[in-house]
mmCIF file of C-alpha atoms and ligand atoms in Angstrom:
data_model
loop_
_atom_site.group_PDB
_atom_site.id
_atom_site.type_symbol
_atom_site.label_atom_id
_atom_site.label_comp_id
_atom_site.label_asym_id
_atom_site.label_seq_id
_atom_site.Cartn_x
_atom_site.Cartn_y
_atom_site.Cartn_z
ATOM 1 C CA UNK A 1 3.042 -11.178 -14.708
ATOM 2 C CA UNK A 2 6.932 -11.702 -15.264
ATOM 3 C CA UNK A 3 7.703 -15.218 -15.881
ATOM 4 C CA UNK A 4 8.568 -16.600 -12.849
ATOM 5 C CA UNK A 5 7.178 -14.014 -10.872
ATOM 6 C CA UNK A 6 3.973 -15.203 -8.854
ATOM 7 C CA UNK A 7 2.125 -13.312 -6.563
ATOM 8 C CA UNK A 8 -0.345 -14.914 -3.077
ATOM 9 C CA UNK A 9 -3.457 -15.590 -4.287
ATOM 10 C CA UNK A 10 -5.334 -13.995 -2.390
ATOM 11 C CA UNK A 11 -3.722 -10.743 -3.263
ATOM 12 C CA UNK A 12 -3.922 -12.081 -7.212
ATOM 13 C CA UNK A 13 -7.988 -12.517 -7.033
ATOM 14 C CA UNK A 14 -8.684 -9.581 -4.737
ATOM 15 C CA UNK A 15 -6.847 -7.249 -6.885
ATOM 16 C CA UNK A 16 -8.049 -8.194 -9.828
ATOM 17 C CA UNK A 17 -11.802 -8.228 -8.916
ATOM 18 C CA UNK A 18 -11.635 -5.064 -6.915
ATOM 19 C CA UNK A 19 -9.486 -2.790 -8.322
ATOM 20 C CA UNK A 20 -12.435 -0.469 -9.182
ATOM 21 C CA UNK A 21 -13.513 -0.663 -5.715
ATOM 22 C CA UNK A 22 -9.758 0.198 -5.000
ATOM 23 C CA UNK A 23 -9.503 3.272 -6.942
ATOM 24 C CA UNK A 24 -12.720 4.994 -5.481
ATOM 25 C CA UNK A 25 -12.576 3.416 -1.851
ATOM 26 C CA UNK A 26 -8.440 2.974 -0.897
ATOM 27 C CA UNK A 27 -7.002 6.485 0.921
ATOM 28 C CA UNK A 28 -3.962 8.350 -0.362
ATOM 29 C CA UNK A 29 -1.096 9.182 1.535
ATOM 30 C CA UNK A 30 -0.330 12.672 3.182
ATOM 31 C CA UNK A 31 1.370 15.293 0.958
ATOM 32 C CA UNK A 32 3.696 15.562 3.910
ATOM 33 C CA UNK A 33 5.456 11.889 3.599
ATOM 34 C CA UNK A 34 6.221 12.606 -0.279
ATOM 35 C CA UNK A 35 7.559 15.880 0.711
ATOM 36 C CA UNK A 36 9.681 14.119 3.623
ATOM 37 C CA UNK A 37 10.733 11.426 1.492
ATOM 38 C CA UNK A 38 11.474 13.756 -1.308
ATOM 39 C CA UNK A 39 14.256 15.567 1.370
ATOM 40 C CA UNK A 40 15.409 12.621 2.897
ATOM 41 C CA UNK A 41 16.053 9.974 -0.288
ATOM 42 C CA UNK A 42 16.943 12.951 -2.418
ATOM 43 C CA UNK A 43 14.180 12.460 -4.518
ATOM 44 C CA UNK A 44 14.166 15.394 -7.688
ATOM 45 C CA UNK A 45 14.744 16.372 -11.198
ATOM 46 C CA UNK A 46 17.170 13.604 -12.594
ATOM 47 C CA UNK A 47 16.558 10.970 -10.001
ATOM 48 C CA UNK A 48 14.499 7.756 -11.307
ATOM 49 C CA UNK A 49 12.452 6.723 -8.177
ATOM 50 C CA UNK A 50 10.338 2.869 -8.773
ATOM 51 C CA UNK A 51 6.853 3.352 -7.334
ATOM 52 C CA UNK A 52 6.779 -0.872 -6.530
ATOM 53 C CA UNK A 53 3.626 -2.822 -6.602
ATOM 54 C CA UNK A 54 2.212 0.569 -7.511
ATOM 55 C CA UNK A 55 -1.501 -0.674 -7.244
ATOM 56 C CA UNK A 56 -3.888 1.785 -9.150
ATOM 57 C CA UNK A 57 -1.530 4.515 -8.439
ATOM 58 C CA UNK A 58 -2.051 6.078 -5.318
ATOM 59 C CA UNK A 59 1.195 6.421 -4.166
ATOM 60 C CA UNK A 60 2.709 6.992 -8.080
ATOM 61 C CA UNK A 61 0.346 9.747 -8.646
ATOM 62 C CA UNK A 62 2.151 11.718 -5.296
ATOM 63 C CA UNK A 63 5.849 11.051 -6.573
ATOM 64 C CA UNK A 64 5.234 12.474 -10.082
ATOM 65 C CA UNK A 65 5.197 16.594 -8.625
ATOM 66 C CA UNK A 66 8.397 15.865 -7.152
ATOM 67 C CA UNK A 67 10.059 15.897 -10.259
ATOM 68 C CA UNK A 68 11.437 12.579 -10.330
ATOM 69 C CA UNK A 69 11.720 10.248 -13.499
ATOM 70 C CA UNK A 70 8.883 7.776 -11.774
ATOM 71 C CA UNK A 71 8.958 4.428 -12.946
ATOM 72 C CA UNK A 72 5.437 1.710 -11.935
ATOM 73 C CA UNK A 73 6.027 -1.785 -11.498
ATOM 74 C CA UNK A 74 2.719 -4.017 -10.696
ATOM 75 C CA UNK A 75 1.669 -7.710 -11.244
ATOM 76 C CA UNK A 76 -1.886 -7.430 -11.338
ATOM 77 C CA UNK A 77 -3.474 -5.825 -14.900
ATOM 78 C CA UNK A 78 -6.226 -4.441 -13.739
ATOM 79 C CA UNK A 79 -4.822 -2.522 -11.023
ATOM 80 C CA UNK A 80 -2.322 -1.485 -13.745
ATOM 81 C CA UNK A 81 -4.477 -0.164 -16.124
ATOM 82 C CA UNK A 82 -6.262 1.674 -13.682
ATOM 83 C CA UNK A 83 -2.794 3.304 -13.202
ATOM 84 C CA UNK A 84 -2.316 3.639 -16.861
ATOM 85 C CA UNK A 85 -5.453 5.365 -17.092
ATOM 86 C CA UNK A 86 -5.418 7.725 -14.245
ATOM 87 C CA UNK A 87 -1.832 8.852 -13.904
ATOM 88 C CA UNK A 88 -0.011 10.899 -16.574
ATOM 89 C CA UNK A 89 3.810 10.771 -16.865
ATOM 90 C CA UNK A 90 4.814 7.082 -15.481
ATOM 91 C CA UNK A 91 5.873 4.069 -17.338
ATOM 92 C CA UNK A 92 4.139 0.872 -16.007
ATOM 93 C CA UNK A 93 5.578 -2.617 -15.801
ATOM 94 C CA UNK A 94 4.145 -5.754 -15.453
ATOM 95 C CA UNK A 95 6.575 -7.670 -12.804
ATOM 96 C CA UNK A 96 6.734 -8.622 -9.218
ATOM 97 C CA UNK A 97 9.185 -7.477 -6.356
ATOM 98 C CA UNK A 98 10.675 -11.101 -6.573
ATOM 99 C CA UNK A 99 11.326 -10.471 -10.015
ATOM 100 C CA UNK A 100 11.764 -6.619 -11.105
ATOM 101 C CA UNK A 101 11.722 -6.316 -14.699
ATOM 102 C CA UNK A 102 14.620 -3.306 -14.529
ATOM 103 C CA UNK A 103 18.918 -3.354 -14.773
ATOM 104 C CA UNK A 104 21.071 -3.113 -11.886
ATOM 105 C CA UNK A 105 21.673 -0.257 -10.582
ATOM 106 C CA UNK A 106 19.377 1.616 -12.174
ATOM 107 C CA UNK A 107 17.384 3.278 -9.406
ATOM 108 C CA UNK A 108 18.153 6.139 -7.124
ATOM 109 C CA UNK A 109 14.867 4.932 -4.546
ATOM 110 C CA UNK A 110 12.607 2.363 -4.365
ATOM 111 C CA UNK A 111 8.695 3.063 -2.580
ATOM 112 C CA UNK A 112 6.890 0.230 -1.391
ATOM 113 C CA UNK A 113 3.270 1.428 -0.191
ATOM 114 C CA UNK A 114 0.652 -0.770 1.661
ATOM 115 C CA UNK A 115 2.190 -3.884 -0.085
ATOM 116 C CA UNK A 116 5.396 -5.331 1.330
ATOM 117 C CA UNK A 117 3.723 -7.518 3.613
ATOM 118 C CA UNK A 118 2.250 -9.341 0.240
ATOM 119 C CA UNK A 119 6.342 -9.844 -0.511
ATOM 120 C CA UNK A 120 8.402 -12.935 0.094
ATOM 121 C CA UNK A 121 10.567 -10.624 1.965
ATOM 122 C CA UNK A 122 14.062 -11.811 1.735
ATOM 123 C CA UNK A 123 13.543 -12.149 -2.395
ATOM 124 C CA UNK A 124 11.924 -8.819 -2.544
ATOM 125 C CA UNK A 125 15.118 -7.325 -0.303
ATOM 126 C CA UNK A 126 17.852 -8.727 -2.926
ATOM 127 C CA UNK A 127 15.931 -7.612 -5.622
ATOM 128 C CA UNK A 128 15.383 -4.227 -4.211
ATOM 129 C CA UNK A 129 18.853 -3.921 -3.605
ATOM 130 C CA UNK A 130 20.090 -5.240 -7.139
ATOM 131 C CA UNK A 131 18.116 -2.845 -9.270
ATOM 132 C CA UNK A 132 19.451 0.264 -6.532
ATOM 133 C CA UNK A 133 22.545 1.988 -7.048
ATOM 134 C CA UNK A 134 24.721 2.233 -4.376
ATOM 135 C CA UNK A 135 23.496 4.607 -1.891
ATOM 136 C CA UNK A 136 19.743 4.711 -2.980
ATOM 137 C CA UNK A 137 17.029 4.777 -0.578
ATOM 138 C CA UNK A 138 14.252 2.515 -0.008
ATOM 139 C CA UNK A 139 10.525 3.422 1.483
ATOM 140 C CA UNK A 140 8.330 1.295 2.915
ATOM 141 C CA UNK A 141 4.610 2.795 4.299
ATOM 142 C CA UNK A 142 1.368 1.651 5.358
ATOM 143 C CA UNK A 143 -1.964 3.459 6.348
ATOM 144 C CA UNK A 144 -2.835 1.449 9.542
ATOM 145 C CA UNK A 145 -6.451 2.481 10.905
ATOM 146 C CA UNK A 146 -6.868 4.337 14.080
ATOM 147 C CA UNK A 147 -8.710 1.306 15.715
ATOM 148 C CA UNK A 148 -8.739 3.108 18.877
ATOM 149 C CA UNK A 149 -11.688 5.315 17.191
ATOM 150 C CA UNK A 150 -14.574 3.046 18.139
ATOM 151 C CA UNK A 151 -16.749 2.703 14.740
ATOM 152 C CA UNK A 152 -13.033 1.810 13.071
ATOM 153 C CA UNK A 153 -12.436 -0.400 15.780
ATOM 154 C CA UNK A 154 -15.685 -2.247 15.210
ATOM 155 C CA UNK A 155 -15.014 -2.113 11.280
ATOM 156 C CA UNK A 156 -12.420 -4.448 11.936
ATOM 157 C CA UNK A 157 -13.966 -6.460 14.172
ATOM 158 C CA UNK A 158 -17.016 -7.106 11.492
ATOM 159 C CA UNK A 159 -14.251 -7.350 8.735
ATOM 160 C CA UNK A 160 -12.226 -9.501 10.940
ATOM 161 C CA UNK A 161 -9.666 -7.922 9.931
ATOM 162 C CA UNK A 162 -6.940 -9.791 12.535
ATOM 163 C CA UNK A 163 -8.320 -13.114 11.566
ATOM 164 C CA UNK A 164 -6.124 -12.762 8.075
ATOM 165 C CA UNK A 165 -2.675 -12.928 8.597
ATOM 166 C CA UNK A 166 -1.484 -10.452 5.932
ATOM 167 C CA UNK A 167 -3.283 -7.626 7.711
ATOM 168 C CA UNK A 168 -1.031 -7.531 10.913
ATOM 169 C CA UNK A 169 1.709 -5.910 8.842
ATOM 170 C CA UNK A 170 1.935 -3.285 11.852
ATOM 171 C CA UNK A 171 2.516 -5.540 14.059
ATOM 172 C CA UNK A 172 5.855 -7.227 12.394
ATOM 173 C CA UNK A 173 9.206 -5.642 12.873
ATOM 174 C CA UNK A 174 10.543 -4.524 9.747
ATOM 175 C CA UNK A 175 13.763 -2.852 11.145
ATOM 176 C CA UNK A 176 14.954 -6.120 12.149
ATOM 177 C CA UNK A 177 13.519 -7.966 8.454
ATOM 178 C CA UNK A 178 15.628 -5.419 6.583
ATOM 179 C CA UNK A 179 18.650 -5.757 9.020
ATOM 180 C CA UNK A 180 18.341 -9.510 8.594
ATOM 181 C CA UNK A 181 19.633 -8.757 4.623
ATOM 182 C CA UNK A 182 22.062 -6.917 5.610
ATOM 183 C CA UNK A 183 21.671 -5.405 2.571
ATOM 184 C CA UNK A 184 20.735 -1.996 3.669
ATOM 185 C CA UNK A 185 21.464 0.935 6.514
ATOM 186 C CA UNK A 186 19.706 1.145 9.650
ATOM 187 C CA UNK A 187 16.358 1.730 9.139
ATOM 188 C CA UNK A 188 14.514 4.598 10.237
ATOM 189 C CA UNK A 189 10.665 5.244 11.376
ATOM 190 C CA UNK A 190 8.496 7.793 11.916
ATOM 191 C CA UNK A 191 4.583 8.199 11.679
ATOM 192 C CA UNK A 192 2.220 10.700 9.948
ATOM 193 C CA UNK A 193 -1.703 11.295 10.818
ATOM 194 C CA UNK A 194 -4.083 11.177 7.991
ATOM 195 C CA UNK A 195 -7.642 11.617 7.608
ATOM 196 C CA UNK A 196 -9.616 9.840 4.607
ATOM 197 C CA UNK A 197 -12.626 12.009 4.052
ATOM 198 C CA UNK A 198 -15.573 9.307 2.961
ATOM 199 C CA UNK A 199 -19.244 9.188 2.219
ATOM 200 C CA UNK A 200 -21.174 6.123 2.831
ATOM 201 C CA UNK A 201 -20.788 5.208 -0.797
ATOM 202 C CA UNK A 202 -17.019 5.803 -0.114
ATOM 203 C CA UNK A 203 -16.597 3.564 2.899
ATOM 204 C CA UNK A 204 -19.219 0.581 1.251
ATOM 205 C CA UNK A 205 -16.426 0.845 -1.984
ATOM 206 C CA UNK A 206 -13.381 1.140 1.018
ATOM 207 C CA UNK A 207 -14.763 -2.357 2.396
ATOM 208 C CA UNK A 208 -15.219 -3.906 -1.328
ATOM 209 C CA UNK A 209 -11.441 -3.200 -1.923
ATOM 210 C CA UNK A 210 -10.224 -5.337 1.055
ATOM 211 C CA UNK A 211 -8.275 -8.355 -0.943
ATOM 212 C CA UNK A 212 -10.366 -11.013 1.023
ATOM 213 C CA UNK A 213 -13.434 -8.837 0.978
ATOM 214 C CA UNK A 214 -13.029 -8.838 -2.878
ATOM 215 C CA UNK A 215 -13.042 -12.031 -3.382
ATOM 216 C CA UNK A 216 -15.613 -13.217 -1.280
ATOM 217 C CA UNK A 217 -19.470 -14.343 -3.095
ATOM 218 C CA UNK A 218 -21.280 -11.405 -3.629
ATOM 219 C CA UNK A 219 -24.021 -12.000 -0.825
ATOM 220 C CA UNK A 220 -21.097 -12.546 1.609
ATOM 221 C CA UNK A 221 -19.694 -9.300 0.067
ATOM 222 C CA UNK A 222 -22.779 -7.124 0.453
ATOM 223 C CA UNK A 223 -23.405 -8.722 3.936
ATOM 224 C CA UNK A 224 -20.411 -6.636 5.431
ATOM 225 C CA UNK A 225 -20.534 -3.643 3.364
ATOM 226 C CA UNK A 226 -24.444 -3.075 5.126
ATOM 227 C CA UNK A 227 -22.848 -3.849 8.749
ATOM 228 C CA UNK A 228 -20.030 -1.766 8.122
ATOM 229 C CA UNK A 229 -22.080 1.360 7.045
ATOM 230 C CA UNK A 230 -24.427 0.178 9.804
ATOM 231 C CA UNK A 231 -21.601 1.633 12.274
ATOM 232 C CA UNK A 232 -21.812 5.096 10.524
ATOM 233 C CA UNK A 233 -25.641 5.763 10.979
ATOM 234 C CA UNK A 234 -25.129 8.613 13.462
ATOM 235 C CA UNK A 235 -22.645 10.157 10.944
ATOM 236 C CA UNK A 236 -22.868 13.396 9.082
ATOM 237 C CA UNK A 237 -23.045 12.982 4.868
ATOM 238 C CA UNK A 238 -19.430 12.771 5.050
ATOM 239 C CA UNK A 239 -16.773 11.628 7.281
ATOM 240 C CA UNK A 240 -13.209 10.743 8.368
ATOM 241 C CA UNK A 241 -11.377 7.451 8.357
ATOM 242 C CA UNK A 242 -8.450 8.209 10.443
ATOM 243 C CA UNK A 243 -5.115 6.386 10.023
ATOM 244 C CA UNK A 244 -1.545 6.913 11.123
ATOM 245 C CA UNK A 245 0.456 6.601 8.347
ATOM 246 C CA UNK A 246 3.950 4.545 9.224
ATOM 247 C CA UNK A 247 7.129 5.303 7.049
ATOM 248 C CA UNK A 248 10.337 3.407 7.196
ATOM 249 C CA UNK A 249 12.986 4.289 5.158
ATOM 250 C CA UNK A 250 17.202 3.336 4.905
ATOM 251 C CA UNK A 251 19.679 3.620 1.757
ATOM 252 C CA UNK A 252 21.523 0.662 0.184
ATOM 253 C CA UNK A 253 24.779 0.259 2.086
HETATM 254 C C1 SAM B 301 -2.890 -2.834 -1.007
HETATM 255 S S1 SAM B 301 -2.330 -2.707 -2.672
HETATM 256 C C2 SAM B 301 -1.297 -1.253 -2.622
HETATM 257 C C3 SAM B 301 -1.247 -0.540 -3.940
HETATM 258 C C4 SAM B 301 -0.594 0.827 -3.943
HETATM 259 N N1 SAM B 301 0.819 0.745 -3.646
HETATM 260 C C5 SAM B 301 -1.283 1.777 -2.975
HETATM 261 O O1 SAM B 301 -0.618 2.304 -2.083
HETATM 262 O O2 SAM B 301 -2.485 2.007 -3.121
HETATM 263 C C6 SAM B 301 -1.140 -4.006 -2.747
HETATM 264 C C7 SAM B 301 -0.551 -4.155 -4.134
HETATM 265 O O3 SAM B 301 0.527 -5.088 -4.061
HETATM 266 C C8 SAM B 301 0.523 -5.837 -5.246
HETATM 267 N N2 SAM B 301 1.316 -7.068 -4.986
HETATM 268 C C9 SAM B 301 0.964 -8.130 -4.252
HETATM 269 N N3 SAM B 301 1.961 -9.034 -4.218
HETATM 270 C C10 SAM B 301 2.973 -8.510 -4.963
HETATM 271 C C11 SAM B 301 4.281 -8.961 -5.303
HETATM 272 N N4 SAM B 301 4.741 -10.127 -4.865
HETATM 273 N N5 SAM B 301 5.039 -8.169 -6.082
HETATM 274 C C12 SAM B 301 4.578 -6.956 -6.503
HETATM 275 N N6 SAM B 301 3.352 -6.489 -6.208
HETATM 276 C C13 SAM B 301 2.561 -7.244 -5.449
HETATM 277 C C14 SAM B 301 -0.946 -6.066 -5.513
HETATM 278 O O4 SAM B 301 -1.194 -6.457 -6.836
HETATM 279 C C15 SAM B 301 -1.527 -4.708 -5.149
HETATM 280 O O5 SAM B 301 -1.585 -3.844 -6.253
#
């Protein structure tokens, strides 16, 4: 952690208790977005792109065949070594988005994935913005479950997933957040289906790495995992978690 740089608790002992569960049980990110990303931020061989609050790497690990110089920045060290230890070819810093430990300027794109909602936003904006240069493009995504698939519908209703403020990220506007700095261009938005291909085991570690979830008692803990995987009895030995992956995306003006 940077000095100065503090992160919500709940995001601080989640992280840190389930980052194992994370690695095995959190879904990547369509090829497709890196690839669109890649065309639209200009994202290549001599650009230096900040993977921010870069978790155990799931995101990172996508940037890296682009080409990219592909810097890590993440405030919890366990997530971060599981990073260290699973992606090759990234230098990983210990900092927050309130606080990044990097120059001004130094950036052609910043990525922010499944994380900005844990951001004070307006300090995470001017930060952004400092360490961009002029021009360089900023990412935000999330993987928001199909809840209109029944058994994922009824995963959040055991998880109670609504009940927890930080998880109705979809449902803020982050055009008009961004366009509040008026740091940045326009922002722009698209969507992207994804599938998570799980196992039981899968979706039992998937439930583990919800920050809340991970910091609950054990028995509490367990108690969901079994209703969860109760909803996936009629399943085949493996199956999807469907998402719609939600990309927004502008340049420092
Ligand atoms: C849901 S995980 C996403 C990790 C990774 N980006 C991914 O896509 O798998 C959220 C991450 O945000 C980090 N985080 C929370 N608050 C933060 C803050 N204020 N500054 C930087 N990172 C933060 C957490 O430590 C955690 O690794």
């Amino acid at each position: 952690m940077t000095d100065g740089g503090r992160i919500h608790d709940t995001a601080a002992a989640g992280f840190s208790a389930g980052s194992s569960a994370y690695a095995r049980g959190r879904p990547s990110y369509p090829d497709e977005v890196v690839e669109f990303l890649a065309a639209e931020l200009g994202l290549g061989r001599g650009k230096k792109v900040l993977d921010l609050a870069a978790g155990t790497g799931k995101f990172t690990a996508l940037l890296v065949p682009t080409g990219a110089d592909v810097l890590a920045v993440e405030p919890v060290k366990e997530m971060g070594d599981e990073l260290r230890a699973s992606v090759d070819g990234v230098e990983v810093l210990e900092g927050t988005a309130e606080d990044i430990p990097l120059p001004d300027g130094s950036l052609d794109a910043v990525t922010v994935a499944q994380a900005f909602h844990w951001f004070d936003p307006d300090a995470a904006l001017s930060e952004i913005a400092r360490v961009l240069r002029t021009g360089g493009g900023m990412a935000l995504l999330w993987n928001r479950r199909d809840e209109s698939v029944p058994w994922v519908g009824r995963m959040s209703d055991v998880l109670r997933w609504r009940e927890f403020d930080r998880a109705n990220y979809d449902r803020i506007d982050w055009s008009a957040v961004v366009r509040k700095s008026g740091l940045f261009t326009d922002v722009q938005h698209t969507t992207f289906p994804y599938e998570q291909e799980l196992d039981r085991q899968g979706l039992a570690e998937r439930v583990r790495s919800v920050s809340y979830v991970a910091s609950m008692e054990s028995a509490e803990r367990e108690g969901l995992v079994e209703k969860v995987l109760g909803l996936v009895e009629d399943k085949p030995e493996r199956f999807p978690l469907p998402y719609t992956t939600l990309v927004f995306w502008c340049r420092k003006g």
